[in-house]
């Protein structure tokens, strides 16, 4: 299965990032289930047992486009100039389970039901585009349930099918893309989503009849729709002013409340715990203390699973489109793949590979550069921006799923395919530069510990987008996995390093190791 971050970045190359000096939406804008929140820093008050991490799942992806009114970037689908349908996936079509007797009409997914427009509040819901890559079907559904095809006269001009080239690489066979009336959109793999098809009938949104002049209720709600499972736009100054604090506020039946600040460029926060959930709000607070809040009330009896009697995810096959994983692929620990010929647990880092970064900056607190990454990153009590060179090579195509820590990209430039293979991993070394810990790899138990977009403590920016490759490195201590026989207390005193390599193949790599604390 293709790495999500590569699919997204291939789709976004060439898009503008900011207008009016405002914050922009970015590829991470609607990665609803891939974001990890540092709750201890961001929560205004935390009570109860809300989990700090959400599971890795492809549940909502928003792709940026410019607003017609010249405001901040908002997610939308990657437009295909032609309405040609993508080729049908080379997998068996999904057989949908039958809803329980007496289930609401919206439970029958083979009819392409309309989502709940009442969940969208002031966002202005325009409709949903269903794309079935098993059959090549594309169906546009208006809020009242009326169906049409993309390109029909009544279908908004901003509704396009996924670019067939990108659709062929997507790890989903069924995609649903919800549009607001200004053309912003977010998608969900509606058969593979862990919370169902994202129809939103469990939500009813209520907004105040009037809003202060400094708030745009529609844009504020478009940030909040990500919290409700629809995907959403990134927070920018046009939403509630440059200085307002905007938070997702989650309330529970036992009276507990959790408030998570939304950074610039980010969508609304995910909900970590649904048991006892009463509501989820988005709240904007001006510098003078004035607040404006939109509240979405939750009804657990109207989730797809409860109302329709169908377990979710509906079908694992709903995520089987696109390039398949190699047979027998397992996410192994770092330093046990091809890189182990050079880097191994308990072995010293080769001195000749220790390098000076092209950029090294120490930061504390929140940092935001709209041109560089387009999201607000929290360095907490201290972290680094580290830069290193990166090159691409003619004729190198995407390599498919690789070993842990390995990745590849490819793109076309002037009709010529270019790409590279990249390896990156955090390590911790002792005073003799001996590796005593490596980055925690992906496991079912630690699904959030993965190097990629949505990582609140480690954020890589490919060099194909930003010149040199960059890493935002925050508090990564929780990512350290001690090597066999190493006392975890020793790891706590160890020095952080970053192994980085690039080349045309895994056998032809240029390797460097960076130790930011030495800068």
Coordinates of C-alpha atoms in Angstrom, one line a residue:
X1 CA 0.0 0.0 0.0
X2 CA 1.4 3.3 -0.9
X3 CA 2.6 5.6 1.9
X4 CA -0.2 8.2 2.5
X5 CA 2.2 11.1 2.9
X6 CA 3.7 10.4 -0.6
X7 CA 0.3 10.2 -2.2
X8 CA -0.7 13.5 -0.6
X9 CA 2.5 15.3 -1.5
X10 CA 2.5 14.1 -5.1
X11 CA -1.0 15.6 -5.3
X12 CA -0.1 18.9 -3.8
X13 CA 3.2 19.7 -5.7
X14 CA 2.7 23.0 -7.6
X15 CA -0.2 24.3 -5.5
X16 CA 0.2 27.8 -4.0
X17 CA 0.5 27.9 -0.2
X18 CA -0.7 31.3 1.0
X19 CA -2.5 34.5 0.1
X20 CA -2.7 37.8 2.0
X21 CA 0.1 36.6 4.3
X22 CA -2.5 34.2 5.8
X23 CA -2.1 30.7 7.1
X24 CA -2.7 28.1 4.5
X25 CA -4.2 24.6 4.5
X26 CA -1.6 21.9 3.9
X27 CA -1.5 18.2 3.1
X28 CA -2.1 17.4 6.7
X29 CA -5.2 19.5 6.8
X30 CA -7.6 16.6 7.1
X31 CA -5.6 13.6 8.2
X32 CA -8.3 13.0 10.8
X33 CA -7.0 9.7 12.2
X34 CA -3.3 10.2 11.7
X35 CA -2.8 13.2 14.0
X36 CA -1.3 12.7 17.5
X37 CA -2.0 15.5 20.0
X38 CA 0.3 16.4 22.8
X39 CA -2.7 16.8 25.2
X40 CA -0.6 17.7 28.2
X41 CA 0.5 20.9 26.6
X42 CA -2.6 21.8 24.6
X43 CA -5.5 20.9 26.9
X44 CA -7.1 23.7 28.9
X45 CA -8.6 21.2 31.3
X46 CA -8.4 17.5 31.0
X47 CA -10.4 15.1 33.1
X48 CA -11.5 11.5 32.6
X49 CA -9.7 9.0 30.5
X50 CA -9.4 10.6 27.1
X51 CA -6.6 8.9 25.2
X52 CA -3.7 10.9 23.9
X53 CA -3.3 9.0 20.7
X54 CA -5.7 8.0 17.9
X55 CA -5.2 5.0 15.7
X56 CA -3.6 5.2 12.4
X57 CA -6.2 4.8 9.7
X58 CA -7.0 6.4 6.4
X59 CA -10.2 8.2 7.3
X60 CA -10.2 11.7 5.9
X61 CA -7.9 13.4 3.4
X62 CA -8.3 17.0 2.3
X63 CA -6.4 18.3 -0.7
X64 CA -5.8 22.0 -1.0
X65 CA -7.1 24.5 -3.5
X66 CA -7.6 28.2 -3.5
X67 CA -10.8 29.8 -2.4
X68 CA -12.6 31.9 -5.0
X69 CA -12.6 34.8 -2.7
X70 CA -8.8 34.8 -2.3
X71 CA -8.8 33.7 1.3
X72 CA -6.7 30.9 2.9
X73 CA -6.2 27.7 1.1
X74 CA -9.0 25.1 1.7
X75 CA -8.9 21.4 1.0
X76 CA -10.4 20.1 -2.2
X77 CA -10.0 17.1 -4.4
X78 CA -7.2 17.0 -7.0
X79 CA -9.0 18.0 -10.1
X80 CA -8.9 16.0 -13.3
X81 CA -9.4 18.0 -16.4
X82 CA -11.2 15.1 -17.9
X83 CA -14.2 13.4 -16.4
X84 CA -12.7 10.1 -17.5
X85 CA -13.2 7.5 -14.8
X86 CA -10.2 5.8 -13.2
X87 CA -9.6 2.3 -14.3
X88 CA -11.4 -0.3 -12.1
X89 CA -9.2 -1.6 -9.4
X90 CA -7.8 -5.1 -9.9
X91 CA -9.5 -6.5 -6.8
X92 CA -12.8 -8.3 -6.2
X93 CA -15.7 -5.8 -5.9
X94 CA -16.8 -5.3 -2.3
X95 CA -19.9 -7.1 -1.2
X96 CA -21.8 -4.7 1.2
X97 CA -23.5 -6.2 4.2
X98 CA -27.2 -5.8 4.6
X99 CA -28.5 -3.3 7.3
X100 CA -30.8 -4.5 10.0
X101 CA -34.5 -4.7 9.4
X102 CA -36.1 -1.3 9.7
X103 CA -32.8 0.6 9.4
X104 CA -33.0 4.1 8.0
X105 CA -32.6 4.6 4.2
X106 CA -29.2 6.2 4.7
X107 CA -27.8 2.8 5.9
X108 CA -27.9 1.3 2.4
X109 CA -24.6 2.3 0.9
X110 CA -25.2 0.8 -2.5
X111 CA -27.7 3.6 -3.0
X112 CA -25.0 6.3 -2.3
X113 CA -27.0 8.0 0.5
X114 CA -26.7 11.7 1.3
X115 CA -24.9 12.6 4.5
X116 CA -26.6 14.6 7.2
X117 CA -26.6 18.2 6.2
X118 CA -27.6 19.2 9.8
X119 CA -24.2 18.2 10.9
X120 CA -22.6 20.9 8.8
X121 CA -24.2 23.9 10.5
X122 CA -23.1 27.2 8.9
X123 CA -20.5 25.5 6.7
X124 CA -23.0 25.3 3.9
X125 CA -23.1 21.7 2.8
X126 CA -23.2 21.3 -1.0
X127 CA -23.1 17.5 -1.4
X128 CA -21.0 14.4 -1.7
X129 CA -19.1 12.8 -4.5
X130 CA -18.9 9.0 -4.3
X131 CA -16.1 7.4 -6.3
X132 CA -16.1 3.6 -6.6
X133 CA -12.8 2.4 -8.0
X134 CA -14.0 -1.2 -8.2
X135 CA -16.6 -0.3 -10.8
X136 CA -15.4 3.1 -12.1
X137 CA -18.7 4.7 -10.9
X138 CA -18.9 8.4 -9.8
X139 CA -22.1 9.7 -8.3
X140 CA -22.8 13.2 -7.0
X141 CA -25.4 13.4 -4.3
X142 CA -27.2 16.6 -3.3
X143 CA -28.2 17.3 0.3
X144 CA -31.8 16.2 -0.5
X145 CA -30.6 12.9 -1.9
X146 CA -31.0 13.8 -5.6
X147 CA -28.2 12.1 -7.6
X148 CA -26.3 13.3 -10.7
X149 CA -23.0 12.7 -12.4
X150 CA -20.0 15.0 -12.2
X151 CA -20.1 17.4 -15.0
X152 CA -24.0 17.6 -15.2
X153 CA -25.3 21.1 -15.4
X154 CA -26.7 21.2 -11.9
X155 CA -23.5 19.9 -10.3
X156 CA -21.2 22.7 -9.0
X157 CA -18.3 23.5 -11.2
X158 CA -15.8 22.9 -8.4
X159 CA -16.7 19.2 -8.2
X160 CA -14.2 17.1 -10.1
X161 CA -13.2 13.4 -10.1
X162 CA -9.9 12.4 -8.7
X163 CA -7.1 12.6 -11.1
X164 CA -6.9 9.0 -12.5
X165 CA -3.1 8.8 -12.0
X166 CA -3.5 9.6 -8.4
X167 CA -6.5 7.5 -7.9
X168 CA -4.6 4.5 -9.2
X169 CA -2.1 4.9 -6.3
X170 CA -4.6 5.4 -3.5
X171 CA -4.9 2.7 -0.9
X172 CA -8.7 2.8 -1.1
X173 CA -11.2 1.3 -3.4
X174 CA -14.1 3.5 -2.3
X175 CA -13.8 7.2 -1.6
X176 CA -16.4 9.8 -0.6
X177 CA -15.7 13.5 -0.9
X178 CA -17.9 16.0 0.9
X179 CA -18.0 19.6 -0.4
X180 CA -19.1 22.8 1.2
X181 CA -20.7 25.6 -0.8
X182 CA -17.4 27.5 -1.2
X183 CA -15.7 24.5 -2.9
X184 CA -13.6 23.3 0.0
X185 CA -13.8 19.5 0.5
X186 CA -12.5 16.6 2.5
X187 CA -12.6 12.9 1.6
X188 CA -13.1 9.7 3.6
X189 CA -12.5 6.0 2.7
X190 CA -16.1 5.3 3.6
X191 CA -16.0 1.5 3.7
X192 CA -12.6 1.3 5.5
X193 CA -13.2 4.0 8.1
X194 CA -13.1 2.8 11.7
X195 CA -16.2 4.9 12.5
X196 CA -18.2 4.0 9.4
X197 CA -19.0 5.9 6.2
X198 CA -18.9 9.4 7.7
X199 CA -22.5 10.2 7.0
X200 CA -22.8 12.3 10.2
X201 CA -26.3 11.4 11.4
X202 CA -25.0 11.2 14.9
X203 CA -24.3 14.9 14.8
X204 CA -26.6 17.9 15.0
X205 CA -24.8 21.3 14.9
X206 CA -26.2 24.5 16.4
X207 CA -24.6 27.9 15.8
X208 CA -25.6 31.2 17.4
X209 CA -27.9 33.3 15.3
X210 CA -25.4 36.2 15.2
X211 CA -21.6 36.3 15.3
X212 CA -19.1 39.0 16.2
X213 CA -17.5 40.8 13.3
X214 CA -14.2 39.2 13.9
X215 CA -15.6 35.7 13.3
X216 CA -16.5 34.1 10.0
X217 CA -18.9 31.3 11.1
X218 CA -18.8 29.4 7.8
X219 CA -15.0 29.2 7.8
X220 CA -14.9 28.4 11.5
X221 CA -17.3 25.5 10.9
X222 CA -15.2 24.3 8.0
X223 CA -12.3 23.8 10.4
X224 CA -14.7 22.0 12.8
X225 CA -16.0 19.5 10.3
X226 CA -12.8 17.6 10.5
X227 CA -13.7 16.9 14.2
X228 CA -17.0 15.4 13.0
X229 CA -15.3 13.1 10.6
X230 CA -15.8 14.9 7.3
X231 CA -12.3 16.4 6.8
X232 CA -11.9 20.1 7.1
X233 CA -9.9 23.2 6.2
X234 CA -6.8 24.5 8.1
X235 CA -7.2 27.4 10.5
X236 CA -6.2 30.7 9.1
X237 CA -6.5 34.4 10.1
X238 CA -9.6 34.8 7.9
X239 CA -11.5 32.4 10.2
X240 CA -11.4 34.4 13.5
X241 CA -8.6 36.9 13.2
X242 CA -4.9 36.4 13.5
X243 CA -4.8 36.7 17.3
X244 CA -7.8 34.7 18.3
X245 CA -7.3 31.4 20.2
X246 CA -9.4 28.6 18.5
X247 CA -10.1 25.4 20.3
X248 CA -11.9 22.1 19.9
X249 CA -13.9 21.5 23.1
X250 CA -15.2 18.1 23.9
X251 CA -17.7 17.5 26.7
X252 CA -18.8 14.3 28.4
X253 CA -21.8 13.1 30.3
X254 CA -19.8 13.0 33.6
X255 CA -19.1 16.7 33.3
X256 CA -15.6 16.5 32.1
X257 CA -14.4 18.8 29.4
X258 CA -11.3 18.8 27.2
X259 CA -10.2 21.8 25.2
X260 CA -7.4 21.3 22.6
X261 CA -6.0 24.4 20.9
X262 CA -6.0 24.3 17.1
X263 CA -2.8 25.5 15.5
X264 CA -2.5 27.6 12.4
X265 CA -2.9 25.5 9.3
X266 CA -4.6 22.7 11.3
X267 CA -8.1 21.4 11.2
X268 CA -10.2 20.7 14.2
X269 CA -8.9 18.2 16.7
X270 CA -9.9 14.5 16.6
X271 CA -12.0 13.0 19.3
X272 CA -10.0 10.5 21.3
X273 CA -12.9 8.9 23.3
X274 CA -16.5 8.6 22.3
X275 CA -17.9 6.8 25.4
X276 CA -20.0 9.2 27.2
X277 CA -19.6 11.9 24.6
X278 CA -22.2 14.7 24.7
X279 CA -20.9 17.3 22.3
X280 CA -18.0 18.6 20.4
X281 CA -17.6 22.4 19.8
X282 CA -15.3 24.8 18.1
X283 CA -14.6 27.9 20.2
X284 CA -12.9 31.1 19.2
X285 CA -11.7 33.5 21.9
X286 CA -10.6 37.1 21.0
X287 CA -7.9 38.9 22.8
X288 CA -10.4 40.8 24.8
X289 CA -12.0 37.6 26.1
X290 CA -15.1 37.6 23.8
X291 CA -16.0 34.1 22.7
X292 CA -18.0 32.5 19.9
X293 CA -18.8 28.8 19.9
X294 CA -20.5 26.4 17.5
X295 CA -21.6 23.2 19.1
X296 CA -22.3 19.8 17.5
X297 CA -24.4 17.5 19.7
X298 CA -23.7 13.8 19.6
X299 CA -26.3 11.0 19.6
X300 CA -24.6 7.6 19.9
X301 CA -27.7 5.8 18.8
X302 CA -27.4 7.3 15.3
X303 CA -23.9 6.2 14.5
X304 CA -23.8 4.0 11.4
X305 CA -23.0 0.9 13.5
X306 CA -25.8 1.5 16.1
X307 CA -28.5 2.7 13.7
X308 CA -27.8 0.3 10.8
X309 CA -26.7 -2.8 12.7
X310 CA -23.6 -3.1 10.6
X311 CA -20.2 -3.4 12.3
X312 CA -17.5 -1.0 11.2
X313 CA -15.2 -0.8 9.4
X314 CA -17.7 -2.1 6.9
X315 CA -15.1 -3.8 4.7
X316 CA -11.4 -4.2 4.9
X317 CA -11.5 -4.6 1.2
X318 CA -12.6 -1.0 1.0
X319 CA -9.0 -0.1 1.6
X320 CA -7.5 -2.6 -0.9
X321 CA -7.4 -0.4 -4.0
X322 CA -4.1 1.1 -5.3
X323 CA -0.7 -0.6 -5.2
X324 CA -0.7 -3.7 -3.0
X325 CA 1.6 -4.3 -0.1
X326 CA 4.4 -6.8 -0.9
X327 CA 3.4 -10.3 0.2
X328 CA 4.3 -11.0 3.7
X329 CA 5.2 -7.4 4.5
X330 CA 5.6 -6.8 8.2
X331 CA 6.5 -3.5 9.9
X332 CA 9.8 -4.5 11.6
X333 CA 11.9 -2.4 14.0
X334 CA 14.3 0.2 12.8
X335 CA 17.9 -0.7 12.0
X336 CA 16.9 -4.3 11.0
X337 CA 16.4 -3.7 7.2
X338 CA 19.0 -2.9 4.5
X339 CA 20.3 -0.1 6.7
X340 CA 21.6 -2.6 9.2
X341 CA 24.7 -3.1 7.0
X342 CA 25.8 0.2 8.3
X343 CA 23.7 1.0 11.4
X344 CA 22.9 -1.5 14.1
X345 CA 21.9 -1.5 17.7
X346 CA 24.8 -1.5 20.1
X347 CA 27.2 -0.6 17.2
X348 CA 28.9 2.8 17.0
X349 CA 27.9 5.4 14.4
X350 CA 30.6 5.5 11.7
X351 CA 32.5 8.7 12.4
X352 CA 32.9 9.5 8.7
X353 CA 29.1 9.8 8.4
X354 CA 28.6 12.3 11.1
X355 CA 27.7 15.5 9.2
X356 CA 26.9 19.2 9.6
X357 CA 23.3 20.1 8.7
X358 CA 22.6 22.7 6.1
X359 CA 20.3 24.4 8.6
X360 CA 20.0 24.1 12.4
X361 CA 17.8 26.3 14.5
X362 CA 16.6 25.8 18.1
X363 CA 13.1 26.8 18.9
X364 CA 10.7 26.7 21.9
X365 CA 7.0 27.0 22.0
X366 CA 4.9 27.4 18.9
X367 CA 6.4 28.0 15.5
X368 CA 4.7 28.8 12.2
X369 CA 6.1 29.5 8.7
X370 CA 3.4 29.4 6.1
X371 CA 5.8 29.0 3.1
X372 CA 7.9 26.3 4.7
X373 CA 5.4 23.9 6.2
X374 CA 2.1 25.7 6.5
X375 CA 1.2 24.2 9.9
X376 CA 1.9 25.4 13.5
X377 CA 4.4 23.2 15.3
X378 CA 4.8 23.1 19.0
X379 CA 8.4 22.7 20.0
X380 CA 7.4 22.7 23.7
X381 CA 10.3 23.3 26.0
X382 CA 12.8 23.0 23.2
X383 CA 13.4 21.4 19.8
X384 CA 15.1 21.9 16.4
X385 CA 14.6 22.6 12.8
X386 CA 17.2 20.6 11.0
X387 CA 18.0 20.7 7.3
X388 CA 19.9 18.4 5.0
X389 CA 20.5 18.1 1.2
X390 CA 18.3 15.9 -0.9
X391 CA 18.6 14.9 -4.6
X392 CA 16.3 13.2 -7.1
X393 CA 17.4 11.0 -10.0
X394 CA 16.2 10.6 -13.5
X395 CA 14.3 7.4 -14.3
X396 CA 13.7 6.5 -10.7
X397 CA 10.1 5.5 -10.1
X398 CA 8.2 4.9 -6.9
X399 CA 9.4 1.7 -5.3
X400 CA 6.2 0.6 -3.5
X401 CA 6.1 -0.2 0.2
X402 CA 9.5 -0.7 1.6
X403 CA 11.1 -1.7 4.9
X404 CA 10.6 0.4 8.1
X405 CA 12.2 3.8 7.7
X406 CA 12.5 3.5 3.9
X407 CA 10.4 5.5 1.5
X408 CA 10.4 6.6 -2.1
X409 CA 9.0 9.3 -4.3
X410 CA 8.6 9.9 -8.0
X411 CA 7.2 12.7 -10.2
X412 CA 7.4 14.0 -13.7
X413 CA 9.4 17.0 -14.7
X414 CA 9.4 18.1 -18.3
X415 CA 8.1 14.7 -19.3
X416 CA 11.0 12.9 -17.5
X417 CA 10.3 10.7 -14.5
X418 CA 12.5 11.6 -11.5
X419 CA 12.5 10.1 -8.0
X420 CA 14.6 8.9 -5.1
X421 CA 14.7 6.4 -2.2
X422 CA 15.0 7.9 1.2
X423 CA 15.7 6.5 4.7
X424 CA 15.2 8.4 7.9
X425 CA 15.2 7.3 11.6
X426 CA 15.9 8.7 15.0
X427 CA 18.6 7.1 17.1
X428 CA 20.0 7.7 20.6
X429 CA 23.7 7.3 21.3
X430 CA 25.9 7.1 24.4
X431 CA 29.1 9.1 25.0
X432 CA 31.0 6.8 22.6
X433 CA 28.4 7.3 19.8
X434 CA 27.2 3.8 20.3
X435 CA 23.5 3.3 19.3
X436 CA 21.6 2.4 22.4
X437 CA 18.0 3.1 21.2
X438 CA 16.2 3.5 17.9
X439 CA 12.9 5.0 16.9
X440 CA 9.8 3.1 17.9
X441 CA 8.4 1.4 14.8
X442 CA 4.8 1.0 13.9
X443 CA 2.9 -1.6 15.8
X444 CA -0.7 -2.3 16.6
X445 CA 0.0 -1.3 20.1
X446 CA 1.9 1.9 19.2
X447 CA 0.1 3.0 16.0
X448 CA 0.9 6.6 16.4
X449 CA 4.6 6.2 16.5
X450 CA 5.4 6.6 12.9
X451 CA 7.6 9.1 11.0
X452 CA 5.2 11.1 8.8
X453 CA 2.7 13.8 8.5
X454 CA 0.5 14.3 11.5
X455 CA 3.3 13.5 14.0
X456 CA 3.1 16.3 16.5
X457 CA 6.7 15.8 17.7
X458 CA 8.5 14.9 14.5
X459 CA 7.5 16.4 11.2
X460 CA 9.6 15.9 8.0
X461 CA 9.3 18.2 4.9
X462 CA 10.5 16.6 1.7
X463 CA 13.2 18.5 -0.1
X464 CA 11.2 18.4 -3.3
X465 CA 8.9 20.9 -1.7
X466 CA 11.2 23.0 0.4
X467 CA 14.7 22.9 -1.2
X468 CA 16.7 21.0 1.4
X469 CA 14.9 18.3 3.3
X470 CA 13.8 19.6 6.7
X471 CA 12.7 18.1 10.0
X472 CA 10.9 19.8 12.8
X473 CA 12.0 17.9 15.9
X474 CA 10.2 18.4 19.2
X475 CA 10.1 16.3 22.3
X476 CA 10.8 12.8 20.8
X477 CA 11.7 11.0 24.0
X478 CA 8.6 8.9 23.8
X479 CA 9.7 7.6 20.5
X480 CA 12.9 5.9 21.9
X481 CA 12.9 2.1 21.9
X482 CA 15.9 0.8 23.9
X483 CA 18.1 -1.7 22.2
X484 CA 18.3 -5.2 23.7
X485 CA 20.1 -5.2 27.0
X486 CA 20.1 -1.4 27.4
X487 CA 18.7 0.2 30.6
X488 CA 15.9 2.6 29.8
X489 CA 17.4 5.0 32.3
X490 CA 20.5 5.2 30.1
X491 CA 18.4 6.1 27.1
X492 CA 17.0 9.0 29.1
X493 CA 20.5 10.4 29.3
X494 CA 21.4 9.6 25.6
X495 CA 22.0 12.0 22.8
X496 CA 19.4 12.3 20.0
X497 CA 20.6 11.7 16.4
X498 CA 19.0 11.4 13.0
X499 CA 20.1 8.9 10.4
X500 CA 19.3 10.1 6.9
X501 CA 20.1 8.7 3.5
X502 CA 19.0 9.2 -0.1
X503 CA 19.8 7.8 -3.5
X504 CA 18.4 6.2 -6.6
X505 CA 18.0 2.8 -4.9
X506 CA 18.6 1.2 -1.5
X507 CA 21.9 -0.1 -2.8
X508 CA 23.2 3.3 -3.8
X509 CA 22.6 5.6 -0.9
X510 CA 24.3 8.8 0.4
X511 CA 24.3 8.5 4.2
X512 CA 24.6 11.2 6.8
X513 CA 24.0 11.2 10.6
X514 CA 23.1 14.5 12.4
X515 CA 23.3 15.3 16.1
X516 CA 21.4 18.5 16.6
X517 CA 22.5 19.0 20.1
X518 CA 26.1 19.4 18.9
X519 CA 25.2 22.4 16.9

